Short mmCIF file of C-alpha atoms in Angstrom, two decimals:
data_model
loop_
_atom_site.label_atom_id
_atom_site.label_comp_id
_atom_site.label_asym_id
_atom_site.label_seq_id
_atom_site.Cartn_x
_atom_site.Cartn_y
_atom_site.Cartn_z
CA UNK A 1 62.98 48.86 32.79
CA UNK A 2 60.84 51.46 30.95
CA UNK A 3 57.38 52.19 32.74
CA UNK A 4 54.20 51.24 31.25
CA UNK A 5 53.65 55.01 29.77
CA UNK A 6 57.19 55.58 28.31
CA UNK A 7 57.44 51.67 26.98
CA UNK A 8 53.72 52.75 24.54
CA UNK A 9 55.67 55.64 23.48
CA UNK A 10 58.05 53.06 21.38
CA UNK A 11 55.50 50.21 20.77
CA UNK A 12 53.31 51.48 19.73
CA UNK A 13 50.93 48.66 18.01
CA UNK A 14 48.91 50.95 15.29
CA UNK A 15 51.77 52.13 13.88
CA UNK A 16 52.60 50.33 9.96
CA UNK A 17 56.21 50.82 8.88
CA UNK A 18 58.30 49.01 7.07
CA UNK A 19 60.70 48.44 9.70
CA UNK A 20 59.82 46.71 13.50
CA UNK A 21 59.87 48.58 16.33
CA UNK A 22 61.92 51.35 16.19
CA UNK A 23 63.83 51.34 19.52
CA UNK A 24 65.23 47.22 18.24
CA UNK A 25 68.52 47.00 18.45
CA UNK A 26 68.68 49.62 21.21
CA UNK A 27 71.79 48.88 23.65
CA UNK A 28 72.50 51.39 26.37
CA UNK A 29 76.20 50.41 27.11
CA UNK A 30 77.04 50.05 23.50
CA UNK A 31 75.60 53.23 22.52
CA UNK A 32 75.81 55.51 25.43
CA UNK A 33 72.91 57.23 24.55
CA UNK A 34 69.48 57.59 25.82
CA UNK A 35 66.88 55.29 23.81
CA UNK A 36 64.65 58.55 23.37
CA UNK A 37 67.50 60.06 21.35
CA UNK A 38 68.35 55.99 19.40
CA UNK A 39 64.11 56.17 18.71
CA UNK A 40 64.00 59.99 17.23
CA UNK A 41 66.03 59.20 13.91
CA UNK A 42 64.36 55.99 13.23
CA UNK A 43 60.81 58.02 13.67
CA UNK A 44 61.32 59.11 10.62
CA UNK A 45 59.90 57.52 7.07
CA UNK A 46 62.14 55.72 5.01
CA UNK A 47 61.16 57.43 1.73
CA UNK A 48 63.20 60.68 3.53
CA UNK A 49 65.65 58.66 3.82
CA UNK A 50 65.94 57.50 0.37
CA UNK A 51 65.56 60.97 -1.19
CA UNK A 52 68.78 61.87 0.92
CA UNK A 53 71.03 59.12 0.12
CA UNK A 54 70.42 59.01 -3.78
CA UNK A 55 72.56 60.31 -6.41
CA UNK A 56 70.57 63.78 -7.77
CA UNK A 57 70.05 64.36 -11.15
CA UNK A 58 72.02 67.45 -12.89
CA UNK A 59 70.99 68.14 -16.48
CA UNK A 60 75.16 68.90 -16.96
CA UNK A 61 77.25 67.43 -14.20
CA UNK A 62 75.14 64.07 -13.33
CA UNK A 63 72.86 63.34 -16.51
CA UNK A 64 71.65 59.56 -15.41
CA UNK A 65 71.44 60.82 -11.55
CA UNK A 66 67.50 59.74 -9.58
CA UNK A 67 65.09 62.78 -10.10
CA UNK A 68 62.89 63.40 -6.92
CA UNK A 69 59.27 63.68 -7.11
CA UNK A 70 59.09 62.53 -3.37
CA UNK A 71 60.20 65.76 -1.44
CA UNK A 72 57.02 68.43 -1.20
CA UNK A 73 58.96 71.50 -2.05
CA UNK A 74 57.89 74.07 -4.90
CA UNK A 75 60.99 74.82 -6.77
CA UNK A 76 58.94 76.62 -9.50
CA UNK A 77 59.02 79.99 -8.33
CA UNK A 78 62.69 81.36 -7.79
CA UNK A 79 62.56 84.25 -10.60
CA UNK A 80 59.28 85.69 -8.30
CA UNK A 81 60.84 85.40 -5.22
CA UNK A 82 64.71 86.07 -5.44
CA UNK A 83 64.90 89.16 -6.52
CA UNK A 84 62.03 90.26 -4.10
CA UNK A 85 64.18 88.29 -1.08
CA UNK A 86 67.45 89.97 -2.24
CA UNK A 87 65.44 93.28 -1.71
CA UNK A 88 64.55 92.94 1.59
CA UNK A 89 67.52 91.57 2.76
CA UNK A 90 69.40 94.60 2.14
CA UNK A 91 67.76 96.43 4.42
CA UNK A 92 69.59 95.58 7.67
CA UNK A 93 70.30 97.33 10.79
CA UNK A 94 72.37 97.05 13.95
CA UNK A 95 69.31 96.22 16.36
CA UNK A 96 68.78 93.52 14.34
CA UNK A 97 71.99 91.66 15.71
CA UNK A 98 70.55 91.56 19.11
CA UNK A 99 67.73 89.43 21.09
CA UNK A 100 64.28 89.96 20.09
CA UNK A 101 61.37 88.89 21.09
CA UNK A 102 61.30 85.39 21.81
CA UNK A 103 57.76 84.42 20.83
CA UNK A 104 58.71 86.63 17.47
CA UNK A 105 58.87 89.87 16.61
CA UNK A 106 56.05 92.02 16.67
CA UNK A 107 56.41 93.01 12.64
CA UNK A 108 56.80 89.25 11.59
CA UNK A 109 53.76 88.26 13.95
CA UNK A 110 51.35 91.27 12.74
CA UNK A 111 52.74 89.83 8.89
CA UNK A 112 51.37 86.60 9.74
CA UNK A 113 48.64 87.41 11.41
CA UNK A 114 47.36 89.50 8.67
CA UNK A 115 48.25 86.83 6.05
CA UNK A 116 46.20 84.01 7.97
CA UNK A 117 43.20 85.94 8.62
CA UNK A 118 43.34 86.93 4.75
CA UNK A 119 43.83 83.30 2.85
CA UNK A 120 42.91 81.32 5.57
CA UNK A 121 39.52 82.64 7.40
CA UNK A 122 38.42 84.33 4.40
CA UNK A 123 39.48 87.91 5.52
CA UNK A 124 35.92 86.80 8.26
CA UNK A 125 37.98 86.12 11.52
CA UNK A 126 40.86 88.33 12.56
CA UNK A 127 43.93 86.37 14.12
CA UNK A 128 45.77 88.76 16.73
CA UNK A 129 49.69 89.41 16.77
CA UNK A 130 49.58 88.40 20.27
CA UNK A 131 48.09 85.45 20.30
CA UNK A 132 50.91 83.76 17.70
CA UNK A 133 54.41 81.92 18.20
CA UNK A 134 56.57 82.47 15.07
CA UNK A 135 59.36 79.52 15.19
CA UNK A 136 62.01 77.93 13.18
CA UNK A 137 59.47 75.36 10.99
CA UNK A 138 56.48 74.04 11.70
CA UNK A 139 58.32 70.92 12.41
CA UNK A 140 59.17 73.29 15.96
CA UNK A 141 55.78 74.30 16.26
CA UNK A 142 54.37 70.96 16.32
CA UNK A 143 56.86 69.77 18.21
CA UNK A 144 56.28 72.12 21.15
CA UNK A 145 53.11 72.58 20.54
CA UNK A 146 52.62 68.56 21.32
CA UNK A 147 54.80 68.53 24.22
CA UNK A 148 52.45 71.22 25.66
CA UNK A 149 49.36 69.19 25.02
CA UNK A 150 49.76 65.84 25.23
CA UNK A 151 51.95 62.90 26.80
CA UNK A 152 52.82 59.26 26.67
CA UNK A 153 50.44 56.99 27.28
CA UNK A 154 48.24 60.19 25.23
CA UNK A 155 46.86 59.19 21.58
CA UNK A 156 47.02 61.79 18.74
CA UNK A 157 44.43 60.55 15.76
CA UNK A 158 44.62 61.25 11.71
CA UNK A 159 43.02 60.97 9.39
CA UNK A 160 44.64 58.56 7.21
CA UNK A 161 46.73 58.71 4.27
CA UNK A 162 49.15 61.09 6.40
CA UNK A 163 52.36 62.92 6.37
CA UNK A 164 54.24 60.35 8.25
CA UNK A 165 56.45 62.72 9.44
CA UNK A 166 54.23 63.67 11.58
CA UNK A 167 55.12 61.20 13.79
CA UNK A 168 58.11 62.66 14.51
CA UNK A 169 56.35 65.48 15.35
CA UNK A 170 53.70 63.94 17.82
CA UNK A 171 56.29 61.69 19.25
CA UNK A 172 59.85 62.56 19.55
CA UNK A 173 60.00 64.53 22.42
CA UNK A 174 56.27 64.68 23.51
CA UNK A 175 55.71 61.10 23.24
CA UNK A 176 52.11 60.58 22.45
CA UNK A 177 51.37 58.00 19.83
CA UNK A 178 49.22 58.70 16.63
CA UNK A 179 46.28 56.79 15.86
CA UNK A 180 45.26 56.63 12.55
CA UNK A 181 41.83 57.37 12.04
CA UNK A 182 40.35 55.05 8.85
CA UNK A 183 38.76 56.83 5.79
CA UNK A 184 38.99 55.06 2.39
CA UNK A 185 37.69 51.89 3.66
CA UNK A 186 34.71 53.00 5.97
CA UNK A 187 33.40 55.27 2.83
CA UNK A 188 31.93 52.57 0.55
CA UNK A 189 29.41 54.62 -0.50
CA UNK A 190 31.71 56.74 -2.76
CA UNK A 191 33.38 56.09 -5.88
CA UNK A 192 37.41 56.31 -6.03
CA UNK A 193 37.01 60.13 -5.60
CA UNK A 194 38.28 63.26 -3.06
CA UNK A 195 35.17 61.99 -0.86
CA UNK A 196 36.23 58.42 0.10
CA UNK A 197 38.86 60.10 1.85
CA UNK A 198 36.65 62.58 3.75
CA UNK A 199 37.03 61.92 7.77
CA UNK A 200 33.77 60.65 9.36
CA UNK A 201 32.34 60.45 13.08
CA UNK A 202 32.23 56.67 11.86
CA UNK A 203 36.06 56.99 11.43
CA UNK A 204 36.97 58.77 14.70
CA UNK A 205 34.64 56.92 16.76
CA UNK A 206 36.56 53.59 15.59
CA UNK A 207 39.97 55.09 15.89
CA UNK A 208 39.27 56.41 19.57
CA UNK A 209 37.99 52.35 20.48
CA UNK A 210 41.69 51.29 19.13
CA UNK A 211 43.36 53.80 20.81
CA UNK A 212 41.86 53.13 23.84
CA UNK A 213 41.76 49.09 23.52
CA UNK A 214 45.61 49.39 23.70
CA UNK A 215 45.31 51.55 26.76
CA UNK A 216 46.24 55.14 25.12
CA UNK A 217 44.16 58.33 25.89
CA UNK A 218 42.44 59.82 22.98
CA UNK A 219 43.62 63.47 23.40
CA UNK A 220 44.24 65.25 20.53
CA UNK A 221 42.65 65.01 16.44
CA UNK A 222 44.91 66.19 14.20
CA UNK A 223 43.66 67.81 10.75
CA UNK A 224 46.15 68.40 7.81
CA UNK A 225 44.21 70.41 5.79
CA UNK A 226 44.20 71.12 2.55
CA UNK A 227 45.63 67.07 3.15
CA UNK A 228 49.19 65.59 2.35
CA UNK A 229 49.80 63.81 0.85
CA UNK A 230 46.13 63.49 -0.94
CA UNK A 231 46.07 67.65 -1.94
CA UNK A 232 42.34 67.38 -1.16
CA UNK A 233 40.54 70.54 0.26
CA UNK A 234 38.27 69.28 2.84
CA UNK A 235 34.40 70.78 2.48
CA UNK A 236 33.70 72.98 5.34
CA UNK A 237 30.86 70.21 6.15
CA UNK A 238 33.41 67.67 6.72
CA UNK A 239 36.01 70.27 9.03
CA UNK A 240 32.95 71.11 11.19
CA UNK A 241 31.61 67.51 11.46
CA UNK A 242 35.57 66.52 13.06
CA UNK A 243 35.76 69.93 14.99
CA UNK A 244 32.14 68.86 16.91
CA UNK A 245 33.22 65.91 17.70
CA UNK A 246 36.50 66.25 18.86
CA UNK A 247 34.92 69.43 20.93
CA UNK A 248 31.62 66.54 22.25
CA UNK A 249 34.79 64.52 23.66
CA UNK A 250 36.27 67.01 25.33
CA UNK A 251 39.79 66.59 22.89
CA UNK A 252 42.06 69.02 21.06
CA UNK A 253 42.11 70.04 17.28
CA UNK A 254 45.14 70.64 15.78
CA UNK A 255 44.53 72.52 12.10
CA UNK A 256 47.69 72.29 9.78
CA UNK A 257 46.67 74.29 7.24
CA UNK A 258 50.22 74.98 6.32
CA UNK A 259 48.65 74.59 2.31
CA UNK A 260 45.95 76.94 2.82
CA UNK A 261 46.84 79.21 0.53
CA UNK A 262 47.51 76.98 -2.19
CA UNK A 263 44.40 76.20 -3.48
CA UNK A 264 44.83 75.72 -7.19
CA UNK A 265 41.77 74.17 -8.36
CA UNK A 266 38.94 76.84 -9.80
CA UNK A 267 35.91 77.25 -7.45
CA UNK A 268 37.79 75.04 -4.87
CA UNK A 269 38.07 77.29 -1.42
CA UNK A 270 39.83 76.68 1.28
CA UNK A 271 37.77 76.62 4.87
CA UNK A 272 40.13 76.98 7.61
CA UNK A 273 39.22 76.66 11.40
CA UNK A 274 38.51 80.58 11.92
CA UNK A 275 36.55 80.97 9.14
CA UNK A 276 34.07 78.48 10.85
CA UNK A 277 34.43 80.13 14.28
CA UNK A 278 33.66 83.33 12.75
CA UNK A 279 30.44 81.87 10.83
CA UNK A 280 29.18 80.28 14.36
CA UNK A 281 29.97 84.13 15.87
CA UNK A 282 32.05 82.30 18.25
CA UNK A 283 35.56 82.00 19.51
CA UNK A 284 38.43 79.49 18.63
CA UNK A 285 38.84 78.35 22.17
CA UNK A 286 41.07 77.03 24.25
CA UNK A 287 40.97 73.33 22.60
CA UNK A 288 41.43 74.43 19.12
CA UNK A 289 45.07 75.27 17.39
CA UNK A 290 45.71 76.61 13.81
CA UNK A 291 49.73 75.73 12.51
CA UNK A 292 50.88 77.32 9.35
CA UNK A 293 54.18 78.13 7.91
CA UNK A 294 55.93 79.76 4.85
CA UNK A 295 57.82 76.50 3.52
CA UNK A 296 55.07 75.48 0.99
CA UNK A 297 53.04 78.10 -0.36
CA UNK A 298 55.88 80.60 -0.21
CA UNK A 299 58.29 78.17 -1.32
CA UNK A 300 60.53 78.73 1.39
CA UNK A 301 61.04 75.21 3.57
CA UNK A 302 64.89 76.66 3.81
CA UNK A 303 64.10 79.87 5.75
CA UNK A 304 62.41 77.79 8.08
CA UNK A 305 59.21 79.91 8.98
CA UNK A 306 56.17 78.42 11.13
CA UNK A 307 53.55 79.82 13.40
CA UNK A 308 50.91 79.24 15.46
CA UNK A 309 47.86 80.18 16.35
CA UNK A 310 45.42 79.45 19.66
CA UNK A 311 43.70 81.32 22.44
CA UNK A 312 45.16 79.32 24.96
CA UNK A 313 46.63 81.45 27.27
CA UNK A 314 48.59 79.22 29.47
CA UNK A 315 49.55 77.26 26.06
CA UNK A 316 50.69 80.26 24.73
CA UNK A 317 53.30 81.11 27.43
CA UNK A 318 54.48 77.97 27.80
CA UNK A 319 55.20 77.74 23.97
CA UNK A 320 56.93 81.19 24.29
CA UNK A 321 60.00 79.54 26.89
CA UNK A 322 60.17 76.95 24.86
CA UNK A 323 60.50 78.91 21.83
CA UNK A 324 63.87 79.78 23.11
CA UNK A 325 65.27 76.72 21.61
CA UNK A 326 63.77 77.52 18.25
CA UNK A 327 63.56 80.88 17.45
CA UNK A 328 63.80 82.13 13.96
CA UNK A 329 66.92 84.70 13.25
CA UNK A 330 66.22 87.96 13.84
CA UNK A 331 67.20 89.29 9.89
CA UNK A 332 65.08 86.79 8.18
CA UNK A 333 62.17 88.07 10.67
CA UNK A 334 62.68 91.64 9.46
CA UNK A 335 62.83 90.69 5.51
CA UNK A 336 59.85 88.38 5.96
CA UNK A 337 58.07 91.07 7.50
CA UNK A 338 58.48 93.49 5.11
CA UNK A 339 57.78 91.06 2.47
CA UNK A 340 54.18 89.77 3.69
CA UNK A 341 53.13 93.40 4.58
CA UNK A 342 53.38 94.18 0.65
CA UNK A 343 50.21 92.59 0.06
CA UNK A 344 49.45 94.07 -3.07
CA UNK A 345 52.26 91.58 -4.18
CA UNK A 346 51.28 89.12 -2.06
CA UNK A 347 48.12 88.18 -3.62
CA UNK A 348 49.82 88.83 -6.97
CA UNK A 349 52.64 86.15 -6.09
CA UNK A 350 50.04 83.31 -4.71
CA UNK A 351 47.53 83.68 -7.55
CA UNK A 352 51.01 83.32 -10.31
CA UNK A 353 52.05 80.56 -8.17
CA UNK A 354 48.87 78.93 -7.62
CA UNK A 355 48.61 78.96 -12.29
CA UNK A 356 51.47 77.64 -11.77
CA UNK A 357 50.70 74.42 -10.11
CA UNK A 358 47.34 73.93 -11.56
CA UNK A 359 49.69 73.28 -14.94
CA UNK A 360 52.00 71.45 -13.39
CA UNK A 361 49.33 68.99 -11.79
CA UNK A 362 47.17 68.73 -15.23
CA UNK A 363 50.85 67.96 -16.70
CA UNK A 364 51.78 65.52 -14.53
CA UNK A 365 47.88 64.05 -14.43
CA UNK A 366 48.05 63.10 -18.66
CA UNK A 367 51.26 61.57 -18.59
CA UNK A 368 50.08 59.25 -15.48
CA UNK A 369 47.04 58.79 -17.45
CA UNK A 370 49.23 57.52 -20.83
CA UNK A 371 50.95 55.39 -18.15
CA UNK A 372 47.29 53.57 -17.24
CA UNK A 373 47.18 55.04 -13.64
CA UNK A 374 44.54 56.82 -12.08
CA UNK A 375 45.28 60.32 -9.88
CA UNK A 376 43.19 61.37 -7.35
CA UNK A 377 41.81 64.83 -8.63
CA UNK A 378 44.01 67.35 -7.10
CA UNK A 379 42.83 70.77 -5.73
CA UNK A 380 46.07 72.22 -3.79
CA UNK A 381 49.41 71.95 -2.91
CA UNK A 382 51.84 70.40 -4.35
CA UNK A 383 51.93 66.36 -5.43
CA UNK A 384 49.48 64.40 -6.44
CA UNK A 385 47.79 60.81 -5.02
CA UNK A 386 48.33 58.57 -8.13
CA UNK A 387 46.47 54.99 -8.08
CA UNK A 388 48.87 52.17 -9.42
CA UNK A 389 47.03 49.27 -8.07
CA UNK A 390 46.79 47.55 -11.81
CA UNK A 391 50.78 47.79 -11.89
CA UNK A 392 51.31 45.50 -8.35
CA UNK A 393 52.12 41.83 -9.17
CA UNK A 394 49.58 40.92 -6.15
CA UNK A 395 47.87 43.27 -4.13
CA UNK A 396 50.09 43.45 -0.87
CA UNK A 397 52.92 45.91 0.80
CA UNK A 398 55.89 43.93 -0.38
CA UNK A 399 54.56 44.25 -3.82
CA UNK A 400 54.33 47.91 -3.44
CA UNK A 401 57.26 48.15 -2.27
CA UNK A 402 59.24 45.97 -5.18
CA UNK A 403 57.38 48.59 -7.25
CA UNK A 404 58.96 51.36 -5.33
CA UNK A 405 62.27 50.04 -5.56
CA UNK A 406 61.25 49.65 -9.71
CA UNK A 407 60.56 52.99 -10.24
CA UNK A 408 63.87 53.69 -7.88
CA UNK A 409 66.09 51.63 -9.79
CA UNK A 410 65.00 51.38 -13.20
CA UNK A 411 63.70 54.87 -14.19
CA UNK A 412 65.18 56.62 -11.50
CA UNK A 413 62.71 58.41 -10.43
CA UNK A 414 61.77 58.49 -6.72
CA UNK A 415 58.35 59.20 -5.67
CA UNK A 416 56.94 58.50 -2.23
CA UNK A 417 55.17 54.99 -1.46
CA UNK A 418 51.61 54.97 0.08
CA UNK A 419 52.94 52.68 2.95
CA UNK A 420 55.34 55.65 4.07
CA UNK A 421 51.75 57.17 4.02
CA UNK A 422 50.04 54.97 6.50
CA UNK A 423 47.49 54.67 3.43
CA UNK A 424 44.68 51.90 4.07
CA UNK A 425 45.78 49.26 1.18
CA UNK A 426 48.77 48.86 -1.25
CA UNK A 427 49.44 50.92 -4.69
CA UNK A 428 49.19 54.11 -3.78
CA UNK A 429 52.20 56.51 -4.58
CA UNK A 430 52.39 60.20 -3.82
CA UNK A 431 54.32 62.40 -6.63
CA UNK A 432 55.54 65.54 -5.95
CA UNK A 433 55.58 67.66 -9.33
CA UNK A 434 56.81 71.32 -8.23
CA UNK A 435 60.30 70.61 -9.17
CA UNK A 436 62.49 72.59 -11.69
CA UNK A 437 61.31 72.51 -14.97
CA UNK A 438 64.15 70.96 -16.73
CA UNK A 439 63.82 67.90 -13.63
CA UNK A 440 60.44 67.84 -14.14
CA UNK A 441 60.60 67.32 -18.25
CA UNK A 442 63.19 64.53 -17.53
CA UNK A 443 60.94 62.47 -15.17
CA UNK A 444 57.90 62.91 -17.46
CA UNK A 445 60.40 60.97 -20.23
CA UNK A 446 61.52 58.61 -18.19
CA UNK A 447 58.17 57.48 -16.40
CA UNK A 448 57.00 57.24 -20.66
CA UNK A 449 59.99 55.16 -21.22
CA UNK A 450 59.61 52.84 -18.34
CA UNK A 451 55.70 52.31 -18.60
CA UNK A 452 56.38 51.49 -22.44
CA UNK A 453 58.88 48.86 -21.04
CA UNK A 454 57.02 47.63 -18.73
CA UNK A 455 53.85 47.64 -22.35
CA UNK A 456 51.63 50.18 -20.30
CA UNK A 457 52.10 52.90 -22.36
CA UNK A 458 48.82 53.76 -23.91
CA UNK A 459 49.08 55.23 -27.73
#
């Protein structure tokens, strides 16, 4: 039998997905494998799933194949970076077919570190070479950075809608549970705007009582900011209200600001965690952890490119043996490198891309608009939170999810569900818009065909 710590690392009662538990069905003799390893697969939301099993649309070779507005890539930026990429990668040598530095090399980390303390303090607080781990995603970071701070039995809260993959993250291998923490309900004083989704001490305070009414240890407060899958920019008010708190209760923070740079919206400005410290004249600390990677505002999820930050010292060598299992290759360290330290065409690149997406996400906005929804006004990265409450026969999760499967079936278009979201009520969808452009024109005319079938086309 499991003991009372590992068995709330699988049951964990907060969780809402659209399966049961995920270690049912679990049979050691049948399977011969560890229920950790049956659990880790089925951690994972189903809308991934989905967007790997369907049939992709090909303008030429598969015409009537699903187009994907549920994956958060950018695919809108190949003809900046390819040619810059094909560059650097030429420029190989024989050391670097050897071990390096296991924590990252010392050009890659000084890249970063620059990079961060540019776009994501404000150029106001300088994040050191040493202090970083460069690793193979920020799905590694994460990962080992969660098995370094927290345990089963431990509680992990977030700010809700999420990235459900971060469950995964938080509980794979470390085995903490994540608490959501509730915004859109508690903030009735709002309108249906970026602020009812603003995290509150009302919020945390109520998410720490669940956690620890089901006998978890609030640990850790995790903050996805800029947020996925709601691409709002968090005020710096609202960053240093959760940072307070969590600090008053003796916890963690845990920045993502992995969209940091991609703040789109004019006069919208991204407050990261340093730029804070460095406003208070103070330190980070030991308690407080800023994750970034390449993958979204450098459009590069395949070269699989996250780091982190902290001033924990005994975090930070831990994090280095365990890097071993993760390390990024030592070529795409050296091209990387010598791509962020041209920084002249670094801020040229992000403020082309960043045009880029603010027309993408007004795009996207009208035609949801023609179609009778409301979208959340968007101010970075790269999807949108699109209201379709009016379009659910009754206002619960299986009729968002026959809506899902609608959209799935009968325009083809996939776009992630608001329950895959842990979102606080039904008819929410999240639509990721930085696809090609020809994929992009083609779900634009089918979502117009199917809302004018369904007579929710406006003229």
């Amino acid at each position: 039998a499991m003991s009372g710590r590992l068995l709330r690392r699988w049951t964990n009662p907060l969780r809402r997905t659209f399966s049961s538990n995920p270690a049912e069905g679990y049979d050691a003799e049948r399977d011969q494998i560890t229920e950790r390893a049956y659990v880790a697969p089925r951690l994972l939301p189903q809308y991934l799933s989905d967007a790997g099993d369907i049939t992709p649309y090909h303008p030429k070779d598969n015409p009537n194949g699903h187009v994907s507005l549920s994956v958060a890539e950018n695919k809108t930026l190949e003809d900046l970076l390819l040619p810059k990429f094909q560059e650097a990668y030429k420029d190989i040598t024989a050391d670097l077919t050897y071990y390096q530095a296991t924590s990252g090399t010392p050009m890659l980390k000084g890249a970063l570190a620059k990079l961060m303390t540019t776009y994501l303090n404000g150029g106001q607080y300088t994040f050191r070479p040493d202090n970083m781990i460069a690793a193979a995603g920020c799905n590694a970071i994460l990962d080992n950075l969660f098995f370094c701070i927290a345990e089963p039995g431990d509680a992990v809260l977030l700010p809700r809608p999420y990235y459900a993959a971060f469950e995964f993250d938080v509980q794979a291998k470390a085995g903490a549970t994540i608490v959501g923490v509730d915004t859109y309900s508690l903030n009735d004083h709002v309108g249906d705007s970026p602020e009812k989704y603003y995290p509150t001490v009302k919020g945390l305070e109520k998410a720490k009582r669940e956690a620890e009414e089901k006998g978890l240890n609030p640990k850790v407060v995790l903050l996805c900011q800029p947020n996925n899958p709601l691409s709002v920019v968090y005020p710096k008010e609202v960053v240093e209200e959760v940072w307070n708190w969590t600090e008053a209760q003796g916890m963690h923070i845990v920045s993502d600001e992995i969209y940091g740079a991609g703040v789109f919206e004019p006069g919208v400005e991204h407050v990261g965690l340093g730029k804070i410290a460095a406003e208070r004249g103070r330190r980070l600390g030991n308690r407080a952890h800023v994750v970034y990677a390449l993958s979204k505002d450098f459009a590069s999820s395949g070269l699989r490119v996250g780091t982190l930050y902290t001033e924990n010292q005994p975090l930070l060598v831990s994090m280095n043996k365990l890097n071993d299992f993760c390390q990024i290759s030592a070529h795409t360290q050296h091209a990387l490198a010598s791509i962020l330290s041209d920084e002249k065409w670094v801020a040229e690149f992000l403020a082309e891309a960043n045009l880029r997406l603010l027309d993408r996400y007004r795009s996207i906005a009208k035609v949801f608009h023609l179609c009778g929804m409301h979208v959340l006004p968007a101010e970075s990265g790269l999807f949108c939170w699109v209201d379709m409450r009016d379009w659910l026969r009754e206002d619960t999760w299986e009729a968002e999810k026959e809506l899902y499967k609608e959209f799935q079936d009968e325009a083809r278009v996939l776009m992630t569900p608001g329950f895959s979201m842990r979102t606080e009520a039904p008819g929410f969808f999240r639509c990721c818009f930085a696809t090609y452009d020809d994929h992009f024109d083609e779900a634009v005319q089918r979502l117009m065909e199917f809302a004018a079938s369904k007579g929710r086309l406006s003229a």
